[in-house]
Amino acid sequence: MAGSRGGFSSRLGFIMAAAGSAVGLGNIWGFPTQTASNGGAAFVLMYLVLAFCLAYPAFMAEILIGRYGQANAVTALQKMSKNIFQKRFAFVVGFGGVICAGLILSFYGIVAGWMIAHTAEPVAKLIGSDDAANWLVAFSFERNLIFTALFVSLTIFIISRGVEEGIEKWSKRLMPLMLTLLLILIGYVLTLDGASEGLEAYLNPDFSRIFEPDLVLSALGQAFFSLSLGTSVMIIYGSYISKSENMVSLGAQVTLIDVSIAFLAGLLIIPAMYVAQAQGVEIFAADGSLLSEDTLVFTVLPSLFESMGGVGLFVAIGFFALMTIAALTSSISMLEGPVSYAVERHNMERKKASIFIGIGIFLFSVIIMSNFESLFGLVITLSTKYGQPIVAMLCCVFVGWIWQRNSLLEEIKSGNESVEDGFFWKIWPVYTKVVCPTAIAMVFLHSL
Ligand code: PHE
């Protein structure tokens, strides 16, 4: 299927790459910590509903736009536009997504750098270098700079090699490795004292909390971030899929993998917290809620690993390597958005574009690191709370209101002749036209 612009060589290639983009720090860190701070299983339930009812249809919109356009986000959206106003609108939406991907990479690279440093820390301890180990886990500008540079370099290396040799090949290597690590860690943690209490907290929903506005908002934001929506990434990945593939089932498989891995990560992290508690580590904040976010990942879990003695060093390496790998298969998709745009719209050579844009984004990360207190949170809010929902909503508007209905239906049918008899065919077009944009807009406005 690979034409001159490249493409995935097989359906497995797309599934691994798209699931690789979707499964990242959002699943392994974000989902369990959000679950912890939103009352456990009630959040999980709401997340599952929103992921399938809102995020999946929006995800389908993006991959269908890409496959129809067979081009980067801007060009693909412009192909569906009929007049100059629509073309300009297409530019704003497509380019907005590209910028959003770059902004996300600028903070994601910093966080992924921390993960590499935390993977190296137990290694330093193993070889007896305690000073190095302490430096690796202490927050400093130098450490952040070095490890963000390392992570961004890995991302540039993979993207510069192209779709098949870079994205597909590395996703196919890294995703099974990540899943294996995750399963081994879950298997181990569940044998420890306190794990069953954690399972209970994770899987037993407190239904009274399920419609709390904060919970619903967090679950929707989490679902959109996790499926990489509103960033041009799924449009460009969709554009590398062959016309003979069944998009409805491909999209469903990727969503299912994404949701399942988030769920599995919860099976690791929440029980691990209760195991830590059984070892005497504090896991509740003053207000009685479970500790979450960075405290959970960088304080609670490391205390747990430490309390395990020698084996804890290997568990720590496994855990932070898992985080790093998950982050890498996501970051490559973030860089592919802007790179594909530069290659196809400005005729830049891929390698050059990967290096220039990668370095540009890294320099922006350096600015964030130098003004950490004021910029880090701001960039996250701008890109994930505003950028992603707005662009994702506008993609649905494009599919529902601007794309000609016949050519939309033809695109769904391509590779899937029998789709006309199914539920998706009857529901999805009108759903994407009305329900998705309205629901996203309502939730977004509410969050303001
Ligand atoms: N989906 C990724 C995660 O869960 C993050 C991501 C967002 C990737 C946007 C690409 C684009 O970590």
XYZ file of C-alpha atoms and ligand atoms in Angstrom:
460
model
C 0.000 0.000 0.000
C 2.944 2.315 0.445
C 2.836 4.926 -2.330
C 5.397 7.674 -2.835
C 4.293 9.366 0.412
C 4.572 6.111 2.357
C 1.903 4.116 4.123
C 1.361 1.264 6.549
C 2.253 -2.066 4.987
C -0.533 -3.978 6.700
C -3.572 -3.610 8.914
C -1.497 -4.789 11.858
C 0.920 -1.970 11.079
C -1.855 0.599 11.376
C -3.321 -0.982 14.505
C 0.045 -1.035 16.266
C 0.887 2.524 15.208
C -2.508 4.019 16.057
C -2.762 2.063 19.306
C 0.822 3.136 19.990
C -0.212 6.765 19.576
C -3.286 6.285 21.721
C -1.622 4.301 24.488
C 0.774 6.569 26.300
C 1.320 8.399 29.548
C -2.374 9.240 29.341
C -3.241 5.580 29.880
C -0.541 4.432 32.235
C -0.301 7.590 34.312
C -3.299 9.808 33.555
C -6.060 7.224 33.675
C -5.115 5.557 36.993
C -4.380 8.880 38.693
C -7.662 10.373 37.464
C -9.411 7.252 38.687
C -7.715 7.665 42.050
C -8.758 11.285 42.402
C -12.304 10.780 41.084
C -13.538 8.076 43.392
C -12.402 4.858 41.707
C -14.749 2.707 39.685
C -17.422 5.373 39.090
C -14.836 7.201 36.999
C -13.893 4.010 35.154
C -17.517 3.421 34.236
C -18.091 6.960 32.977
C -14.810 6.799 31.056
C -15.866 3.605 29.272
C -19.226 5.107 28.289
C -17.683 8.343 26.987
C -14.820 6.591 25.209
C -17.201 4.464 23.163
C -20.069 6.923 22.751
C -18.173 10.153 22.058
C -14.480 9.546 21.538
C -14.857 6.562 19.182
C -17.205 8.383 16.741
C -14.894 11.427 16.761
C -11.919 9.135 16.218
C -13.711 7.572 13.213
C -14.301 11.063 11.809
C -10.580 11.820 11.935
C -9.290 8.582 10.430
C -11.923 8.756 7.662
C -10.933 12.346 6.819
C -7.339 11.155 6.524
C -8.017 8.127 4.420
C -10.249 10.091 2.066
C -7.720 12.889 1.656
C -4.620 10.642 1.536
C -2.672 13.618 2.811
C -1.679 15.671 5.866
C -4.469 17.208 7.965
C -4.663 20.582 6.154
C -4.644 19.141 2.631
C -7.093 16.373 3.568
C -9.605 18.835 5.042
C -9.193 21.162 2.084
C -9.979 18.324 -0.317
C -13.436 18.075 1.220
C -14.022 21.839 1.053
C -16.104 23.269 -1.755
C -15.357 26.981 -1.683
C -12.687 29.422 -0.578
C -14.275 30.011 2.851
C -14.431 26.333 3.595
C -10.843 25.961 2.412
C -9.727 28.675 4.806
C -11.691 27.067 7.589
C -10.028 23.760 6.677
C -6.655 25.421 7.017
C -7.486 26.792 10.460
C -8.751 23.431 11.725
C -5.947 21.340 10.184
C -3.176 23.716 11.157
C -4.734 24.132 14.609
C -4.384 20.375 15.034
C -0.756 20.455 13.879
C 0.063 23.211 16.397
C -1.767 21.331 19.111
C 0.348 18.215 18.429
C 3.531 20.297 18.664
C 2.419 21.927 21.915
C 1.568 18.582 23.456
C 4.962 17.189 22.453
C 6.676 20.170 24.093
C 5.423 19.211 27.576
C 5.115 15.476 26.947
C 8.835 15.320 26.103
C 9.678 16.820 29.506
C 7.525 14.287 31.358
C 8.899 11.417 29.258
C 12.405 12.666 30.106
C 11.556 12.217 33.812
C 10.527 8.654 33.022
C 13.900 7.896 31.404
C 15.696 9.434 34.383
C 13.624 7.314 36.774
C 14.436 4.203 34.704
C 18.140 5.019 35.028
C 17.984 5.632 38.790
C 17.673 1.996 39.922
C 20.384 1.094 37.392
C 22.674 3.669 39.036
C 21.843 2.144 42.424
C 22.607 -1.341 41.129
C 26.086 -0.270 40.084
C 26.585 1.433 43.419
C 26.493 5.049 42.306
C 24.164 6.598 44.866
C 25.103 10.179 44.003
C 24.105 9.660 40.401
C 20.900 7.963 41.558
C 19.997 10.956 43.723
C 20.745 13.397 40.924
C 18.547 11.417 38.524
C 15.436 11.749 40.660
C 15.967 15.286 41.954
C 14.153 18.001 40.006
C 16.755 20.150 38.270
C 16.979 22.151 35.059
C 20.083 20.223 33.918
C 18.485 16.840 34.412
C 15.288 17.921 32.661
C 17.285 19.355 29.774
C 19.419 16.263 29.211
C 16.615 13.727 29.402
C 14.134 15.730 27.361
C 16.849 16.079 24.696
C 17.409 12.335 24.788
C 13.721 11.559 24.458
C 13.153 14.052 21.636
C 16.205 12.645 19.812
C 14.705 9.153 19.921
C 11.451 10.571 18.559
C 13.270 12.392 15.749
C 15.263 9.257 14.912
C 12.118 7.168 14.405
C 10.157 9.813 12.490
C 13.044 10.630 10.165
C 12.972 7.000 8.978
C 9.474 7.335 7.539
C 6.121 5.627 7.947
C 6.961 1.992 7.285
C 10.579 1.857 8.441
C 10.081 4.247 11.350
C 6.566 4.492 12.784
C 5.298 1.041 11.811
C 8.455 -0.926 12.537
C 9.035 0.653 15.943
C 5.394 0.491 16.991
C 5.385 -3.218 16.151
C 8.477 -3.722 18.314
C 7.586 -1.496 21.228
C 3.875 -2.226 21.717
C 4.259 -5.972 22.479
C 7.200 -5.158 24.760
C 5.105 -2.617 26.618
C 2.179 -5.002 27.016
C 4.473 -7.779 28.283
C 6.010 -5.470 30.887
C 2.570 -4.312 31.978
C 1.258 -7.864 32.404
C 4.337 -9.021 34.332
C 4.054 -6.061 36.696
C 0.323 -6.625 37.255
C 0.947 -10.332 37.906
C 3.595 -9.480 40.473
C 1.761 -6.666 42.272
C -1.445 -8.682 42.611
C 0.412 -11.317 44.643
C 1.409 -8.774 47.312
C -0.311 -7.932 50.585
C -2.901 -5.180 50.295
C -3.514 -5.677 46.539
C -7.009 -7.098 47.016
C -8.082 -3.983 48.897
C -6.834 -1.958 45.933
C -8.816 -4.121 43.519
C -11.904 -3.524 45.598
C -11.391 0.258 45.490
C -10.773 0.102 41.728
C -13.641 -2.138 40.719
C -16.437 -1.316 43.127
C -18.256 1.782 41.814
C -19.679 4.455 44.075
C -22.704 5.215 41.870
C -23.579 8.351 43.798
C -20.552 10.103 42.245
C -21.037 9.029 38.662
C -22.741 12.210 37.383
C -20.583 14.686 39.277
C -19.711 17.354 36.686
C -16.012 17.221 37.526
C -15.945 13.497 37.092
C -17.708 13.659 33.705
C -15.398 16.418 32.483
C -12.270 14.634 33.560
C -13.461 11.402 31.961
C -14.186 13.121 28.648
C -10.889 15.005 28.622
C -9.095 11.779 29.439
C -10.859 9.895 26.625
C -10.002 12.597 24.058
C -6.402 12.855 25.157
C -6.051 9.116 25.138
C -7.361 8.669 21.590
C -5.046 11.511 20.478
C -8.040 13.437 19.096
C -7.939 17.015 17.830
C -4.240 16.959 17.040
C -4.135 16.014 13.331
C -2.394 12.809 14.373
C -5.221 10.403 13.601
C -5.928 12.209 10.316
C -2.376 11.608 9.149
C -2.330 8.011 10.420
C -5.673 7.453 8.648
C -4.135 8.762 5.452
C -1.583 5.933 5.499
C -4.292 3.227 5.461
C -5.141 1.388 2.266
C -8.522 1.965 0.610
C -9.195 -1.751 0.898
C -9.291 -1.759 4.697
C -12.452 -1.869 6.788
C -12.249 1.395 8.728
C -15.153 0.709 11.061
C -13.529 -2.375 12.524
C -10.003 -0.910 12.468
C -11.218 2.100 14.454
C -13.092 -0.112 16.908
C -10.041 -2.315 17.449
C -7.799 0.648 18.204
C -10.356 2.103 20.635
C -10.721 -1.249 22.337
C -6.953 -1.666 22.735
C -6.643 1.858 24.089
C -9.411 1.436 26.637
C -8.224 -2.044 27.642
C -4.679 -0.879 28.298
C -5.926 2.042 30.385
C -8.015 -0.448 32.343
C -5.012 -2.772 32.775
C -2.850 0.137 33.945
C -5.478 0.768 36.634
C -5.134 -2.878 37.679
C -1.472 -2.185 38.253
C -1.436 1.257 39.834
C -4.413 1.249 42.214
C -3.572 -2.117 43.828
C 0.100 -1.000 43.973
C -1.019 1.998 46.038
C -2.750 -0.213 48.568
C 0.274 -2.513 48.656
C 2.319 0.584 49.455
C -0.116 1.402 52.236
C 0.309 -2.088 53.672
C 4.052 -1.310 53.742
C 3.423 1.856 55.721
C 3.496 4.387 52.868
C 0.972 7.237 53.121
C -1.464 7.014 50.188
C -4.227 9.385 51.259
C -4.116 13.172 51.165
C -5.301 15.295 54.101
C -8.857 15.474 52.661
C -9.118 11.683 52.576
C -8.755 11.300 48.792
C -6.127 9.033 47.252
C -2.880 10.786 46.431
C -2.662 11.273 42.689
C -0.746 12.812 39.789
C 2.958 13.379 40.327
C 2.898 12.497 44.037
C 1.578 9.085 43.127
C 4.104 8.342 40.399
C 7.185 9.964 41.888
C 6.628 9.504 45.637
C 4.159 6.744 46.460
C 5.327 4.190 43.889
C 9.082 4.751 44.426
C 8.523 4.319 48.203
C 6.804 1.054 47.403
C 9.680 -0.102 45.185
C 12.127 0.799 47.911
C 10.242 -1.191 50.509
C 10.558 -4.281 48.283
C 14.309 -4.482 48.760
C 16.516 -5.840 45.924
C 13.635 -6.974 43.737
C 12.205 -3.456 43.985
C 15.050 -2.132 41.837
C 13.999 -4.409 38.984
C 10.318 -3.610 39.465
C 11.201 0.098 39.323
C 13.205 -0.376 36.111
C 10.303 -2.329 34.601
C 7.729 0.259 35.641
C 9.535 3.338 34.374
C 10.676 1.552 31.190
C 7.017 0.773 30.579
C 6.191 4.474 30.931
C 9.044 5.487 28.621
C 8.064 3.044 25.878
C 4.405 4.052 26.060
C 5.459 7.703 25.791
C 7.684 7.064 22.778
C 5.037 5.376 20.630
C 2.835 8.424 21.347
C 5.453 11.112 20.819
C 6.319 9.821 17.352
C 2.731 10.406 16.294
C 2.864 13.961 17.703
C 5.934 14.744 15.620
C 4.478 13.076 12.517
C 1.642 15.655 12.454
C 3.866 18.706 11.847
C 6.473 16.751 9.838
C 3.941 15.395 7.337
C 2.622 18.939 6.958
C 6.097 20.351 6.222
C 6.952 17.505 3.838
C 3.745 17.647 1.831
C 2.967 21.359 1.886
C 6.454 22.812 1.792
C 8.293 20.071 -0.075
C 10.779 19.609 2.714
C 12.765 16.443 2.783
C 11.501 14.145 5.602
C 14.770 13.826 7.447
C 15.387 17.559 7.411
C 11.817 18.308 8.466
C 12.019 15.809 11.353
C 15.242 17.327 12.647
C 14.220 20.988 12.263
C 10.756 20.587 13.716
C 11.984 18.241 16.456
C 14.628 20.749 17.505
C 12.126 23.615 17.296
C 9.757 21.791 19.639
C 12.653 20.915 21.946
C 13.630 24.597 22.141
C 10.091 25.379 23.147
C 10.394 22.697 25.839
C 13.530 24.478 27.061
C 11.523 27.700 27.402
C 8.908 25.782 29.403
C 11.597 24.242 31.611
C 13.128 27.648 32.274
C 9.753 29.048 33.361
C 8.373 25.848 34.730
C 6.007 27.258 37.340
C 4.214 29.589 34.972
C 4.372 27.723 31.640
C 4.132 23.985 32.238
C 0.532 23.940 33.461
C -0.477 26.654 31.017
C 0.718 24.737 27.943
C -1.030 21.586 29.160
C -4.277 23.497 29.706
C -4.087 25.318 26.372
C -3.386 22.236 24.313
C -5.432 19.561 26.046
C -8.332 21.454 27.640
C -8.936 23.956 24.841
C -7.087 22.894 21.677
C -8.001 19.235 21.522
C -11.771 19.479 22.154
C -12.156 22.469 19.808
C -10.258 20.891 16.909
C -11.929 17.501 17.442
C -15.345 19.171 17.454
C -14.558 21.082 14.260
C -13.449 17.835 12.583
C -16.902 16.420 13.367
C -18.456 19.589 11.932
C -16.410 19.045 8.769
C -17.547 15.462 8.411
C -21.170 16.195 9.227
C -21.772 19.528 7.512
C -19.120 20.147 4.866
C -18.155 16.781 3.468
C -20.567 15.742 0.738
C -22.757 12.997 2.093
C -22.299 10.702 -0.906
C -18.566 10.839 -0.852
C -18.551 10.316 2.918
C -20.680 7.188 2.547
C -18.484 5.976 -0.291
C -15.417 6.390 1.915
C -16.981 4.289 4.679
C -17.954 1.652 2.117
C -14.494 1.420 0.657
C -13.069 -1.848 1.986
C -16.334 -2.636 3.764
C -19.172 -3.282 1.257
C -21.509 -4.854 3.785
C -21.420 -1.833 6.084
C -24.782 -0.703 4.671
C -26.583 -3.425 6.592
C -25.069 -2.484 9.929
C -25.735 -0.252 12.898
C -22.758 2.009 12.229
C -24.091 3.042 8.802
C -27.496 3.997 10.169
C -26.320 5.837 13.239
C -22.850 7.238 12.787
C -23.342 9.906 10.052
C -26.126 11.707 11.894
C -24.432 11.091 15.204
C -21.267 12.804 14.008
C -23.273 15.595 12.474
C -25.355 16.481 15.509
C -24.689 14.548 18.688
C -20.878 14.611 18.764
C -20.293 18.319 18.140
C -23.131 19.323 20.469
C -21.982 17.066 23.274
C -18.351 18.136 22.939
C -19.365 21.804 22.842
C -21.608 21.432 25.895
C -18.964 19.697 27.935
C -16.364 22.193 26.791
C -18.514 25.227 27.639
C -19.335 23.739 30.987
C -15.637 23.345 31.733
C -15.142 27.085 31.142
N -2.769 9.480 23.476
C -1.535 9.780 24.107
C -1.542 9.335 25.564
O -2.483 8.828 26.051
C -1.208 11.243 24.044
C -1.345 11.904 22.725
C -2.095 13.050 22.617
C -0.704 11.385 21.582
C -2.223 13.687 21.408
C -0.819 12.047 20.355
C -1.582 13.207 20.286
O -0.587 9.508 26.258
